[in-house]
mmCIF file with all atom_site columns, C-alpha atoms and ligand atoms in Angstrom:
data_model
loop_
_atom_site.group_PDB
_atom_site.id
_atom_site.type_symbol
_atom_site.label_atom_id
_atom_site.label_alt_id
_atom_site.label_comp_id
_atom_site.label_asym_id
_atom_site.label_entity_id
_atom_site.label_seq_id
_atom_site.pdbx_PDB_ins_code
_atom_site.Cartn_x
_atom_site.Cartn_y
_atom_site.Cartn_z
_atom_site.occupancy
_atom_site.B_iso_or_equiv
_atom_site.pdbx_formal_charge
_atom_site.auth_seq_id
_atom_site.auth_comp_id
_atom_site.auth_asym_id
_atom_site.auth_atom_id
_atom_site.pdbx_PDB_model_num
ATOM   1   C CA . MET D 1 1   ? 115.055 89.911  126.753 1.00 95.00 ? 1   MET D CA 1
ATOM   2   C CA . ILE D 1 2   ? 111.995 90.363  124.435 1.00 98.00 ? 2   ILE D CA 1
ATOM   3   C CA . ILE D 1 3   ? 111.569 93.453  122.250 1.00 98.00 ? 3   ILE D CA 1
ATOM   4   C CA . ALA D 1 4   ? 108.250 94.431  120.631 1.00 98.00 ? 4   ALA D CA 1
ATOM   5   C CA . ILE D 1 5   ? 108.374 96.676  117.797 1.00 98.00 ? 5   ILE D CA 1
ATOM   6   C CA . ASP D 1 6   ? 104.986 97.737  116.337 1.00 98.00 ? 6   ASP D CA 1
ATOM   7   C CA . GLY D 1 7   ? 104.053 100.285 113.708 1.00 97.00 ? 7   GLY D CA 1
ATOM   8   C CA . PRO D 1 8   ? 101.920 100.918 110.742 1.00 97.00 ? 8   PRO D CA 1
ATOM   9   C CA . ALA D 1 9   ? 102.840 99.471  106.976 1.00 94.00 ? 9   ALA D CA 1
ATOM   10  C CA . ALA D 1 10  ? 106.202 100.572 105.830 1.00 93.00 ? 10  ALA D CA 1
ATOM   11  C CA . SER D 1 11  ? 107.397 102.602 108.881 1.00 95.00 ? 11  SER D CA 1
ATOM   12  C CA . GLY D 1 12  ? 110.669 100.755 108.978 1.00 94.00 ? 12  GLY D CA 1
ATOM   13  C CA . LYS D 1 13  ? 109.547 98.398  111.748 1.00 96.00 ? 13  LYS D CA 1
ATOM   14  C CA . GLY D 1 14  ? 110.671 95.092  109.830 1.00 96.00 ? 14  GLY D CA 1
ATOM   15  C CA . THR D 1 15  ? 114.076 96.542  109.023 1.00 96.00 ? 15  THR D CA 1
ATOM   16  C CA . LEU D 1 16  ? 114.613 97.888  112.345 1.00 97.00 ? 16  LEU D CA 1
ATOM   17  C CA . ALA D 1 17  ? 113.417 94.397  114.108 1.00 98.00 ? 17  ALA D CA 1
ATOM   18  C CA . LYS D 1 18  ? 115.903 92.715  111.726 1.00 98.00 ? 18  LYS D CA 1
ATOM   19  C CA . ARG D 1 19  ? 118.891 95.010  112.635 1.00 98.00 ? 19  ARG D CA 1
ATOM   20  C CA . LEU D 1 20  ? 118.114 94.586  116.340 1.00 98.00 ? 20  LEU D CA 1
ATOM   21  C CA . ALA D 1 21  ? 117.809 91.010  116.108 1.00 98.00 ? 21  ALA D CA 1
ATOM   22  C CA . ALA D 1 22  ? 121.242 90.586  114.291 1.00 98.00 ? 22  ALA D CA 1
ATOM   23  C CA . HIS D 1 23  ? 122.707 93.059  116.848 1.00 98.00 ? 23  HIS D CA 1
ATOM   24  C CA . TYR D 1 24  ? 121.956 91.374  119.952 1.00 97.00 ? 24  TYR D CA 1
ATOM   25  C CA . GLY D 1 25  ? 122.080 87.641  118.674 1.00 97.00 ? 25  GLY D CA 1
ATOM   26  C CA . LEU D 1 26  ? 118.237 87.383  119.087 1.00 98.00 ? 26  LEU D CA 1
ATOM   27  C CA . PRO D 1 27  ? 115.617 85.239  116.577 1.00 97.00 ? 27  PRO D CA 1
ATOM   28  C CA . HIS D 1 28  ? 113.438 87.602  114.870 1.00 98.00 ? 28  HIS D CA 1
ATOM   29  C CA . LEU D 1 29  ? 109.692 86.953  113.725 1.00 97.00 ? 29  LEU D CA 1
ATOM   30  C CA . ASP D 1 30  ? 108.018 89.497  111.071 1.00 98.00 ? 30  ASP D CA 1
ATOM   31  C CA . THR D 1 31  ? 104.539 88.531  112.340 1.00 98.00 ? 31  THR D CA 1
ATOM   32  C CA . GLY D 1 32  ? 102.934 90.046  109.574 1.00 98.00 ? 32  GLY D CA 1
ATOM   33  C CA . LEU D 1 33  ? 103.938 87.010  107.614 1.00 98.00 ? 33  LEU D CA 1
ATOM   34  C CA . LEU D 1 34  ? 101.593 84.722  109.706 1.00 98.00 ? 34  LEU D CA 1
ATOM   35  C CA . TYR D 1 35  ? 98.603  86.815  108.458 1.00 98.00 ? 35  TYR D CA 1
ATOM   36  C CA . ARG D 1 36  ? 99.918  87.264  104.961 1.00 98.00 ? 36  ARG D CA 1
ATOM   37  C CA . ALA D 1 37  ? 100.421 83.279  104.930 1.00 98.00 ? 37  ALA D CA 1
ATOM   38  C CA . VAL D 1 38  ? 96.630  82.857  106.041 1.00 98.00 ? 38  VAL D CA 1
ATOM   39  C CA . ALA D 1 39  ? 95.303  85.012  103.492 1.00 98.00 ? 39  ALA D CA 1
ATOM   40  C CA . ARG D 1 40  ? 97.600  83.160  101.035 1.00 98.00 ? 40  ARG D CA 1
ATOM   41  C CA . VAL D 1 41  ? 96.079  79.744  101.627 1.00 97.00 ? 41  VAL D CA 1
ATOM   42  C CA . LEU D 1 42  ? 92.672  81.213  101.341 1.00 97.00 ? 42  LEU D CA 1
ATOM   43  C CA . MET D 1 43  ? 93.813  82.577  97.972  1.00 97.00 ? 43  MET D CA 1
ATOM   44  C CA . ASP D 1 44  ? 95.309  79.312  96.910  1.00 96.00 ? 44  ASP D CA 1
ATOM   45  C CA . PHE D 1 45  ? 92.037  77.301  97.682  1.00 96.00 ? 45  PHE D CA 1
ATOM   46  C CA . ASP D 1 46  ? 90.131  79.555  95.741  1.00 95.00 ? 46  ASP D CA 1
ATOM   47  C CA . HIS D 1 47  ? 88.277  80.631  99.298  1.00 96.00 ? 47  HIS D CA 1
ATOM   48  C CA . LYS D 1 48  ? 86.866  84.258  99.634  1.00 95.00 ? 48  LYS D CA 1
ATOM   49  C CA . LEU D 1 49  ? 89.038  86.474  101.819 1.00 93.00 ? 49  LEU D CA 1
ATOM   50  C CA . ASP D 1 50  ? 85.598  87.083  103.763 1.00 91.00 ? 50  ASP D CA 1
ATOM   51  C CA . ASP D 1 51  ? 85.097  83.516  104.489 1.00 96.00 ? 51  ASP D CA 1
ATOM   52  C CA . ASP D 1 52  ? 85.936  83.555  108.306 1.00 97.00 ? 52  ASP D CA 1
ATOM   53  C CA . ALA D 1 53  ? 85.446  80.091  108.806 1.00 97.00 ? 53  ALA D CA 1
ATOM   54  C CA . ALA D 1 54  ? 87.807  78.911  106.129 1.00 98.00 ? 54  ALA D CA 1
ATOM   55  C CA . ALA D 1 55  ? 90.625  81.542  107.343 1.00 98.00 ? 55  ALA D CA 1
ATOM   56  C CA . VAL D 1 56  ? 90.319  80.398  110.937 1.00 98.00 ? 56  VAL D CA 1
ATOM   57  C CA . ARG D 1 57  ? 90.845  76.879  109.722 1.00 98.00 ? 57  ARG D CA 1
ATOM   58  C CA . ALA D 1 58  ? 93.716  78.185  107.718 1.00 98.00 ? 58  ALA D CA 1
ATOM   59  C CA . ALA D 1 59  ? 95.200  79.911  110.620 1.00 98.00 ? 59  ALA D CA 1
ATOM   60  C CA . GLN D 1 60  ? 94.733  76.795  113.076 1.00 97.00 ? 60  GLN D CA 1
ATOM   61  C CA . ALA D 1 61  ? 96.369  74.483  110.462 1.00 97.00 ? 61  ALA D CA 1
ATOM   62  C CA . LEU D 1 62  ? 99.034  77.027  109.254 1.00 97.00 ? 62  LEU D CA 1
ATOM   63  C CA . GLU D 1 63  ? 102.594 75.110  108.560 1.00 95.00 ? 63  GLU D CA 1
ATOM   64  C CA . PRO D 1 64  ? 106.004 76.982  109.454 1.00 93.00 ? 64  PRO D CA 1
ATOM   65  C CA . SER D 1 65  ? 107.093 76.290  105.905 1.00 95.00 ? 65  SER D CA 1
ATOM   66  C CA . ARG D 1 66  ? 104.304 78.470  104.748 1.00 96.00 ? 66  ARG D CA 1
ATOM   67  C CA . LEU D 1 67  ? 106.055 81.664  106.026 1.00 96.00 ? 67  LEU D CA 1
ATOM   68  C CA . ASP D 1 68  ? 108.916 81.012  103.455 1.00 95.00 ? 68  ASP D CA 1
ATOM   69  C CA . ASP D 1 69  ? 106.651 81.419  100.325 1.00 96.00 ? 69  ASP D CA 1
ATOM   70  C CA . PRO D 1 70  ? 108.345 84.336  98.611  1.00 93.00 ? 70  PRO D CA 1
ATOM   71  C CA . ARG D 1 71  ? 104.546 85.271  97.134  1.00 94.00 ? 71  ARG D CA 1
ATOM   72  C CA . LEU D 1 72  ? 103.742 86.668  100.809 1.00 96.00 ? 72  LEU D CA 1
ATOM   73  C CA . ARG D 1 73  ? 105.812 89.802  99.746  1.00 89.00 ? 73  ARG D CA 1
ATOM   74  C CA . GLY D 1 74  ? 103.883 91.195  97.196  1.00 84.00 ? 74  GLY D CA 1
ATOM   75  C CA . ARG D 1 75  ? 101.742 94.469  97.360  1.00 84.00 ? 75  ARG D CA 1
ATOM   76  C CA . GLU D 1 76  ? 98.388  92.754  97.474  1.00 88.00 ? 76  GLU D CA 1
ATOM   77  C CA . MET D 1 77  ? 99.154  90.276  100.085 1.00 94.00 ? 77  MET D CA 1
ATOM   78  C CA . GLY D 1 78  ? 99.444  93.017  102.553 1.00 92.00 ? 78  GLY D CA 1
ATOM   79  C CA . GLU D 1 79  ? 95.964  94.331  101.741 1.00 91.00 ? 79  GLU D CA 1
ATOM   80  C CA . ALA D 1 80  ? 94.633  90.756  101.980 1.00 96.00 ? 80  ALA D CA 1
ATOM   81  C CA . ALA D 1 81  ? 96.529  89.950  105.164 1.00 97.00 ? 81  ALA D CA 1
ATOM   82  C CA . SER D 1 82  ? 94.738  92.829  106.892 1.00 95.00 ? 82  SER D CA 1
ATOM   83  C CA . VAL D 1 83  ? 91.156  91.686  105.851 1.00 95.00 ? 83  VAL D CA 1
ATOM   84  C CA . VAL D 1 84  ? 91.798  88.136  107.544 1.00 97.00 ? 84  VAL D CA 1
ATOM   85  C CA . ALA D 1 85  ? 93.835  90.140  110.575 1.00 97.00 ? 85  ALA D CA 1
ATOM   86  C CA . ALA D 1 86  ? 90.570  91.794  111.726 1.00 95.00 ? 86  ALA D CA 1
ATOM   87  C CA . ILE D 1 87  ? 89.024  88.233  112.272 1.00 97.00 ? 87  ILE D CA 1
ATOM   88  C CA . PRO D 1 88  ? 89.158  87.721  115.977 1.00 97.00 ? 88  PRO D CA 1
ATOM   89  C CA . ALA D 1 89  ? 89.162  83.928  115.589 1.00 97.00 ? 89  ALA D CA 1
ATOM   90  C CA . VAL D 1 90  ? 92.019  84.302  113.296 1.00 98.00 ? 90  VAL D CA 1
ATOM   91  C CA . ARG D 1 91  ? 94.114  86.312  115.858 1.00 98.00 ? 91  ARG D CA 1
ATOM   92  C CA . ALA D 1 92  ? 93.353  84.087  118.599 1.00 98.00 ? 92  ALA D CA 1
ATOM   93  C CA . ALA D 1 93  ? 94.725  80.927  116.558 1.00 98.00 ? 93  ALA D CA 1
ATOM   94  C CA . LEU D 1 94  ? 97.733  82.582  115.956 1.00 98.00 ? 94  LEU D CA 1
ATOM   95  C CA . THR D 1 95  ? 98.571  83.952  119.353 1.00 98.00 ? 95  THR D CA 1
ATOM   96  C CA . GLU D 1 96  ? 100.075 80.998  120.996 1.00 96.00 ? 96  GLU D CA 1
ATOM   97  C CA . TRP D 1 97  ? 102.488 80.595  118.088 1.00 95.00 ? 97  TRP D CA 1
ATOM   98  C CA . GLN D 1 98  ? 103.868 84.034  118.540 1.00 98.00 ? 98  GLN D CA 1
ATOM   99  C CA . ARG D 1 99  ? 104.061 84.032  122.345 1.00 98.00 ? 99  ARG D CA 1
ATOM   100 C CA . GLY D 1 100 ? 106.118 80.483  122.207 1.00 97.00 ? 100 GLY D CA 1
ATOM   101 C CA . PHE D 1 101 ? 108.584 82.043  119.477 1.00 97.00 ? 101 PHE D CA 1
ATOM   102 C CA . ALA D 1 102 ? 108.726 85.012  122.320 1.00 97.00 ? 102 ALA D CA 1
ATOM   103 C CA . ARG D 1 103 ? 109.395 82.660  124.990 1.00 95.00 ? 103 ARG D CA 1
ATOM   104 C CA . ARG D 1 104 ? 112.391 81.206  123.209 1.00 92.00 ? 104 ARG D CA 1
ATOM   105 C CA . ALA D 1 105 ? 115.673 81.543  125.205 1.00 87.00 ? 105 ALA D CA 1
ATOM   106 C CA . PRO D 1 106 ? 117.686 84.005  125.255 1.00 93.00 ? 106 PRO D CA 1
ATOM   107 C CA . GLY D 1 107 ? 114.745 85.874  123.996 1.00 96.00 ? 107 GLY D CA 1
ATOM   108 C CA . ALA D 1 108 ? 113.429 87.259  120.526 1.00 98.00 ? 108 ALA D CA 1
ATOM   109 C CA . VAL D 1 109 ? 112.501 90.332  118.696 1.00 98.00 ? 109 VAL D CA 1
ATOM   110 C CA . LEU D 1 110 ? 109.241 90.152  117.131 1.00 98.00 ? 110 LEU D CA 1
ATOM   111 C CA . ASP D 1 111 ? 107.415 93.055  114.786 1.00 98.00 ? 111 ASP D CA 1
ATOM   112 C CA . GLY D 1 112 ? 103.627 93.428  114.056 1.00 98.00 ? 112 GLY D CA 1
ATOM   113 C CA . ARG D 1 113 ? 100.630 95.558  115.086 1.00 97.00 ? 113 ARG D CA 1
ATOM   114 C CA . ASP D 1 114 ? 100.010 94.214  118.488 1.00 98.00 ? 114 ASP D CA 1
ATOM   115 C CA . ILE D 1 115 ? 103.136 92.898  119.866 1.00 98.00 ? 115 ILE D CA 1
ATOM   116 C CA . GLY D 1 116 ? 103.450 95.182  122.938 1.00 98.00 ? 116 GLY D CA 1
ATOM   117 C CA . THR D 1 117 ? 99.640  95.380  123.482 1.00 97.00 ? 117 THR D CA 1
ATOM   118 C CA . VAL D 1 118 ? 98.552  91.690  123.329 1.00 98.00 ? 118 VAL D CA 1
ATOM   119 C CA . ILE D 1 119 ? 101.048 89.344  122.280 1.00 98.00 ? 119 ILE D CA 1
ATOM   120 C CA . CYS D 1 120 ? 104.038 90.119  124.605 1.00 98.00 ? 120 CYS D CA 1
ATOM   121 C CA . PRO D 1 121 ? 102.551 92.857  127.206 1.00 98.00 ? 121 PRO D CA 1
ATOM   122 C CA . ASP D 1 122 ? 105.282 92.159  129.400 1.00 97.00 ? 122 ASP D CA 1
ATOM   123 C CA . ALA D 1 123 ? 107.824 92.672  127.015 1.00 98.00 ? 123 ALA D CA 1
ATOM   124 C CA . GLN D 1 124 ? 111.234 94.561  128.288 1.00 97.00 ? 124 GLN D CA 1
ATOM   125 C CA . VAL D 1 125 ? 111.534 96.978  125.281 1.00 98.00 ? 125 VAL D CA 1
ATOM   126 C CA . LYS D 1 126 ? 108.609 98.149  123.540 1.00 98.00 ? 126 LYS D CA 1
ATOM   127 C CA . ILE D 1 127 ? 109.063 100.380 120.475 1.00 98.00 ? 127 ILE D CA 1
ATOM   128 C CA . PHE D 1 128 ? 106.187 101.939 118.497 1.00 98.00 ? 128 PHE D CA 1
ATOM   129 C CA . VAL D 1 129 ? 107.586 103.118 114.949 1.00 98.00 ? 129 VAL D CA 1
ATOM   130 C CA . THR D 1 130 ? 105.858 105.793 112.945 1.00 97.00 ? 130 THR D CA 1
ATOM   131 C CA . ALA D 1 131 ? 106.409 107.896 110.134 1.00 98.00 ? 131 ALA D CA 1
ATOM   132 C CA . THR D 1 132 ? 104.023 110.191 107.786 1.00 98.00 ? 132 THR D CA 1
ATOM   133 C CA . ALA D 1 133 ? 101.723 108.358 105.262 1.00 98.00 ? 133 ALA D CA 1
ATOM   134 C CA . GLU D 1 134 ? 103.613 110.099 102.606 1.00 98.00 ? 134 GLU D CA 1
ATOM   135 C CA . GLU D 1 135 ? 107.180 109.060 103.697 1.00 98.00 ? 135 GLU D CA 1
ATOM   136 C CA . ARG D 1 136 ? 105.842 105.466 104.149 1.00 98.00 ? 136 ARG D CA 1
ATOM   137 C CA . ALA D 1 137 ? 104.316 105.423 100.757 1.00 97.00 ? 137 ALA D CA 1
ATOM   138 C CA . ARG D 1 138 ? 107.582 106.702 99.126  1.00 97.00 ? 138 ARG D CA 1
ATOM   139 C CA . ARG D 1 139 ? 109.638 104.180 100.541 1.00 95.00 ? 139 ARG D CA 1
ATOM   140 C CA . ARG D 1 140 ? 107.280 101.532 99.775  1.00 94.00 ? 140 ARG D CA 1
ATOM   141 C CA . PHE D 1 141 ? 107.008 102.681 96.110  1.00 95.00 ? 141 PHE D CA 1
ATOM   142 C CA . ARG D 1 142 ? 110.761 102.594 95.982  1.00 95.00 ? 142 ARG D CA 1
ATOM   143 C CA . GLU D 1 143 ? 111.003 99.248  97.275  1.00 91.00 ? 143 GLU D CA 1
ATOM   144 C CA . LEU D 1 144 ? 108.468 97.882  95.093  1.00 89.00 ? 144 LEU D CA 1
ATOM   145 C CA . ALA D 1 145 ? 109.799 99.376  91.942  1.00 92.00 ? 145 ALA D CA 1
ATOM   146 C CA . GLY D 1 146 ? 112.989 97.910  92.676  1.00 92.00 ? 146 GLY D CA 1
ATOM   147 C CA . ARG D 1 147 ? 111.509 94.887  92.681  1.00 88.00 ? 147 ARG D CA 1
ATOM   148 C CA . GLY D 1 148 ? 110.062 95.335  89.186  1.00 90.00 ? 148 GLY D CA 1
ATOM   149 C CA . GLU D 1 149 ? 106.153 95.927  90.352  1.00 88.00 ? 149 GLU D CA 1
ATOM   150 C CA . THR D 1 150 ? 104.555 98.210  88.266  1.00 91.00 ? 150 THR D CA 1
ATOM   151 C CA . VAL D 1 151 ? 102.821 100.397 90.479  1.00 93.00 ? 151 VAL D CA 1
ATOM   152 C CA . THR D 1 152 ? 102.433 104.265 91.152  1.00 96.00 ? 152 THR D CA 1
ATOM   153 C CA . TYR D 1 153 ? 103.110 106.239 93.787  1.00 97.00 ? 153 TYR D CA 1
ATOM   154 C CA . GLU D 1 154 ? 99.567  107.318 94.282  1.00 97.00 ? 154 GLU D CA 1
ATOM   155 C CA . THR D 1 155 ? 98.267  103.689 94.461  1.00 96.00 ? 155 THR D CA 1
ATOM   156 C CA . VAL D 1 156 ? 100.644 103.083 97.192  1.00 95.00 ? 156 VAL D CA 1
ATOM   157 C CA . LEU D 1 157 ? 99.636  105.953 99.415  1.00 97.00 ? 157 LEU D CA 1
ATOM   158 C CA . ASP D 1 158 ? 95.909  104.760 98.790  1.00 96.00 ? 158 ASP D CA 1
ATOM   159 C CA . ASP D 1 159 ? 96.804  101.222 99.765  1.00 95.00 ? 159 ASP D CA 1
ATOM   160 C CA . ILE D 1 160 ? 98.590  102.428 102.811 1.00 96.00 ? 160 ILE D CA 1
ATOM   161 C CA . ARG D 1 161 ? 95.964  104.738 104.064 1.00 97.00 ? 161 ARG D CA 1
ATOM   162 C CA . ARG D 1 162 ? 93.363  102.213 103.441 1.00 95.00 ? 162 ARG D CA 1
ATOM   163 C CA . ARG D 1 163 ? 95.572  99.653  105.224 1.00 94.00 ? 163 ARG D CA 1
ATOM   164 C CA . ASP D 1 164 ? 96.095  102.021 108.220 1.00 96.00 ? 164 ASP D CA 1
ATOM   165 C CA . ALA D 1 165 ? 92.341  102.831 108.572 1.00 96.00 ? 165 ALA D CA 1
ATOM   166 C CA . ARG D 1 166 ? 91.631  99.065  108.866 1.00 95.00 ? 166 ARG D CA 1
ATOM   167 C CA . ASP D 1 167 ? 94.338  98.195  111.140 1.00 95.00 ? 167 ASP D CA 1
ATOM   168 C CA . SER D 1 168 ? 93.481  101.216 113.247 1.00 95.00 ? 168 SER D CA 1
ATOM   169 C CA . GLY D 1 169 ? 89.907  100.867 113.178 1.00 95.00 ? 169 GLY D CA 1
ATOM   170 C CA . ARG D 1 170 ? 89.423  97.192  113.619 1.00 96.00 ? 170 ARG D CA 1
ATOM   171 C CA . SER D 1 171 ? 87.980  96.037  117.140 1.00 95.00 ? 171 SER D CA 1
ATOM   172 C CA . ALA D 1 172 ? 90.287  93.076  117.798 1.00 95.00 ? 172 ALA D CA 1
ATOM   173 C CA . ALA D 1 173 ? 93.848  94.183  118.730 1.00 94.00 ? 173 ALA D CA 1
ATOM   174 C CA . PRO D 1 174 ? 93.996  97.612  116.615 1.00 95.00 ? 174 PRO D CA 1
ATOM   175 C CA . LEU D 1 175 ? 97.284  98.880  115.742 1.00 95.00 ? 175 LEU D CA 1
ATOM   176 C CA . ALA D 1 176 ? 98.101  101.207 118.892 1.00 94.00 ? 176 ALA D CA 1
ATOM   177 C CA . ALA D 1 177 ? 100.863 102.143 120.871 1.00 97.00 ? 177 ALA D CA 1
ATOM   178 C CA . ALA D 1 178 ? 101.269 100.383 124.188 1.00 97.00 ? 178 ALA D CA 1
ATOM   179 C CA . ALA D 1 179 ? 100.902 102.725 127.132 1.00 97.00 ? 179 ALA D CA 1
ATOM   180 C CA . ASP D 1 180 ? 104.610 101.750 128.123 1.00 97.00 ? 180 ASP D CA 1
ATOM   181 C CA . ALA D 1 181 ? 106.369 101.701 124.435 1.00 98.00 ? 181 ALA D CA 1
ATOM   182 C CA . ARG D 1 182 ? 108.844 104.327 123.387 1.00 98.00 ? 182 ARG D CA 1
ATOM   183 C CA . LEU D 1 183 ? 107.801 106.088 120.231 1.00 98.00 ? 183 LEU D CA 1
ATOM   184 C CA . LEU D 1 184 ? 110.595 106.145 117.245 1.00 98.00 ? 184 LEU D CA 1
ATOM   185 C CA . ASP D 1 185 ? 109.085 108.781 114.479 1.00 98.00 ? 185 ASP D CA 1
ATOM   186 C CA . THR D 1 186 ? 111.266 107.885 111.603 1.00 97.00 ? 186 THR D CA 1
ATOM   187 C CA . THR D 1 187 ? 110.071 110.272 108.814 1.00 97.00 ? 187 THR D CA 1
ATOM   188 C CA . SER D 1 188 ? 113.117 112.336 108.796 1.00 97.00 ? 188 SER D CA 1
ATOM   189 C CA . LEU D 1 189 ? 115.557 109.415 109.944 1.00 96.00 ? 189 LEU D CA 1
ATOM   190 C CA . ASP D 1 190 ? 117.604 107.107 107.696 1.00 94.00 ? 190 ASP D CA 1
ATOM   191 C CA . ILE D 1 191 ? 118.076 103.666 108.775 1.00 94.00 ? 191 ILE D CA 1
ATOM   192 C CA . GLU D 1 192 ? 121.281 103.907 110.714 1.00 97.00 ? 192 GLU D CA 1
ATOM   193 C CA . GLN D 1 193 ? 119.876 106.866 112.735 1.00 97.00 ? 193 GLN D CA 1
ATOM   194 C CA . ALA D 1 194 ? 116.746 104.864 113.148 1.00 97.00 ? 194 ALA D CA 1
ATOM   195 C CA . VAL D 1 195 ? 118.811 101.660 114.437 1.00 98.00 ? 195 VAL D CA 1
ATOM   196 C CA . ARG D 1 196 ? 121.219 103.762 116.561 1.00 98.00 ? 196 ARG D CA 1
ATOM   197 C CA . ALA D 1 197 ? 117.780 105.504 118.486 1.00 98.00 ? 197 ALA D CA 1
ATOM   198 C CA . ALA D 1 198 ? 116.225 101.900 118.717 1.00 98.00 ? 198 ALA D CA 1
ATOM   199 C CA . ILE D 1 199 ? 119.326 100.560 120.383 1.00 98.00 ? 199 ILE D CA 1
ATOM   200 C CA . GLY D 1 200 ? 119.394 103.434 122.691 1.00 98.00 ? 200 GLY D CA 1
ATOM   201 C CA . PHE D 1 201 ? 116.163 102.560 123.906 1.00 97.00 ? 201 PHE D CA 1
ATOM   202 C CA . VAL D 1 202 ? 117.587 98.958  124.455 1.00 97.00 ? 202 VAL D CA 1
ATOM   203 C CA . GLU D 1 203 ? 120.335 99.905  126.493 1.00 97.00 ? 203 GLU D CA 1
ATOM   204 C CA . ALA D 1 204 ? 118.309 102.149 128.471 1.00 96.00 ? 204 ALA D CA 1
ATOM   205 C CA . VAL D 1 205 ? 116.366 99.289  130.168 1.00 93.00 ? 205 VAL D CA 1
ATOM   206 C CA . ARG D 1 206 ? 119.066 96.512  129.893 1.00 86.00 ? 206 ARG D CA 1
HETATM 207 O O1 . LIG W 2 .   ? 103.464 93.900  108.842 1.00 84.50 ? 301 LIG W O1 1
HETATM 208 P P1 . LIG W 2 .   ? 102.797 93.484  107.204 1.00 84.50 ? 301 LIG W P1 1
HETATM 209 O O2 . LIG W 2 .   ? 102.538 94.754  106.363 1.00 84.50 ? 301 LIG W O2 1
HETATM 210 O O3 . LIG W 2 .   ? 103.476 92.605  106.998 1.00 84.50 ? 301 LIG W O3 1
HETATM 211 O O4 . LIG W 2 .   ? 101.305 92.894  107.988 1.00 84.50 ? 301 LIG W O4 1
HETATM 212 C C1 . LIG W 2 .   ? 100.345 92.852  106.911 1.00 84.50 ? 301 LIG W C1 1
HETATM 213 C C2 . LIG W 2 .   ? 99.172  92.847  107.809 1.00 84.50 ? 301 LIG W C2 1
HETATM 214 O O5 . LIG W 2 .   ? 98.621  91.975  108.790 1.00 84.50 ? 301 LIG W O5 1
HETATM 215 C C3 . LIG W 2 .   ? 98.671  94.295  108.371 1.00 84.50 ? 301 LIG W C3 1
HETATM 216 O O6 . LIG W 2 .   ? 98.300  95.265  107.605 1.00 84.50 ? 301 LIG W O6 1
HETATM 217 C C4 . LIG W 2 .   ? 97.907  93.936  109.337 1.00 84.50 ? 301 LIG W C4 1
HETATM 218 O O7 . LIG W 2 .   ? 96.705  93.835  109.349 1.00 84.50 ? 301 LIG W O7 1
HETATM 219 C C5 . LIG W 2 .   ? 97.912  92.412  109.809 1.00 84.50 ? 301 LIG W C5 1
HETATM 220 N N1 . LIG W 2 .   ? 99.030  92.138  110.884 1.00 84.50 ? 301 LIG W N1 1
HETATM 221 C C6 . LIG W 2 .   ? 98.308  92.323  112.278 1.00 84.50 ? 301 LIG W C6 1
HETATM 222 N N2 . LIG W 2 .   ? 99.086  91.941  113.441 1.00 84.50 ? 301 LIG W N2 1
HETATM 223 C C7 . LIG W 2 .   ? 100.309 91.769  113.527 1.00 84.50 ? 301 LIG W C7 1
HETATM 224 C C8 . LIG W 2 .   ? 101.046 91.663  112.191 1.00 84.50 ? 301 LIG W C8 1
HETATM 225 C C9 . LIG W 2 .   ? 100.234 92.005  111.347 1.00 84.50 ? 301 LIG W C9 1
HETATM 226 O O8 . LIG W 2 .   ? 97.051  92.473  112.392 1.00 84.50 ? 301 LIG W O8 1
HETATM 227 N N3 . LIG W 2 .   ? 101.012 91.499  114.697 1.00 84.50 ? 301 LIG W N3 1
#
């Protein structure tokens, strides 16, 4: 069983994916980490983020151990990731990795932006998670403040709006719900309610 979870930044898709993976005993891949890791390699080797050739080389040579780098979780890495993620050849270089993960028995949970549309179009379960930009900004702000990052709510909201526009507006695999995805708006749901709704979607097709 492949469960594909897509949605914009801070929609709750990552937490939901983790919880579903634990519930069904499936491995989980946070595909945003791949793009974050490519951006990190560029920064570590002093390449500009718009150096397409260097980004493609970094994607092709990406070592799995790079996904464990705690620096990938920072606020500025999401922004940097969305820049390299708009490069079609970077996406192409990371496609097989993601599909290989999804093919592992007995299945997998993958979360990202294009899992249901491009990476696993045949996934048995597709969920598109949304929430208003303001609610997502509130969640991300609380999370960052909890980690000790000094940032204002307004800055986080600006980040989220900019990232939404870039992810939805790019020509290569833009953020979009697959035609056969179930929509899950988490704006007024807590995590337990969202998990219950998602399990309901999975059970409906099992
Ligand atoms: O999900 P996360 O916020 O970690 O993703 C960081 C960035 O990576 C996103 O803003 C998006 O541009 C890119 N991404 C993507 N496709 C995915 C996962 C992430 O383009 N499947």
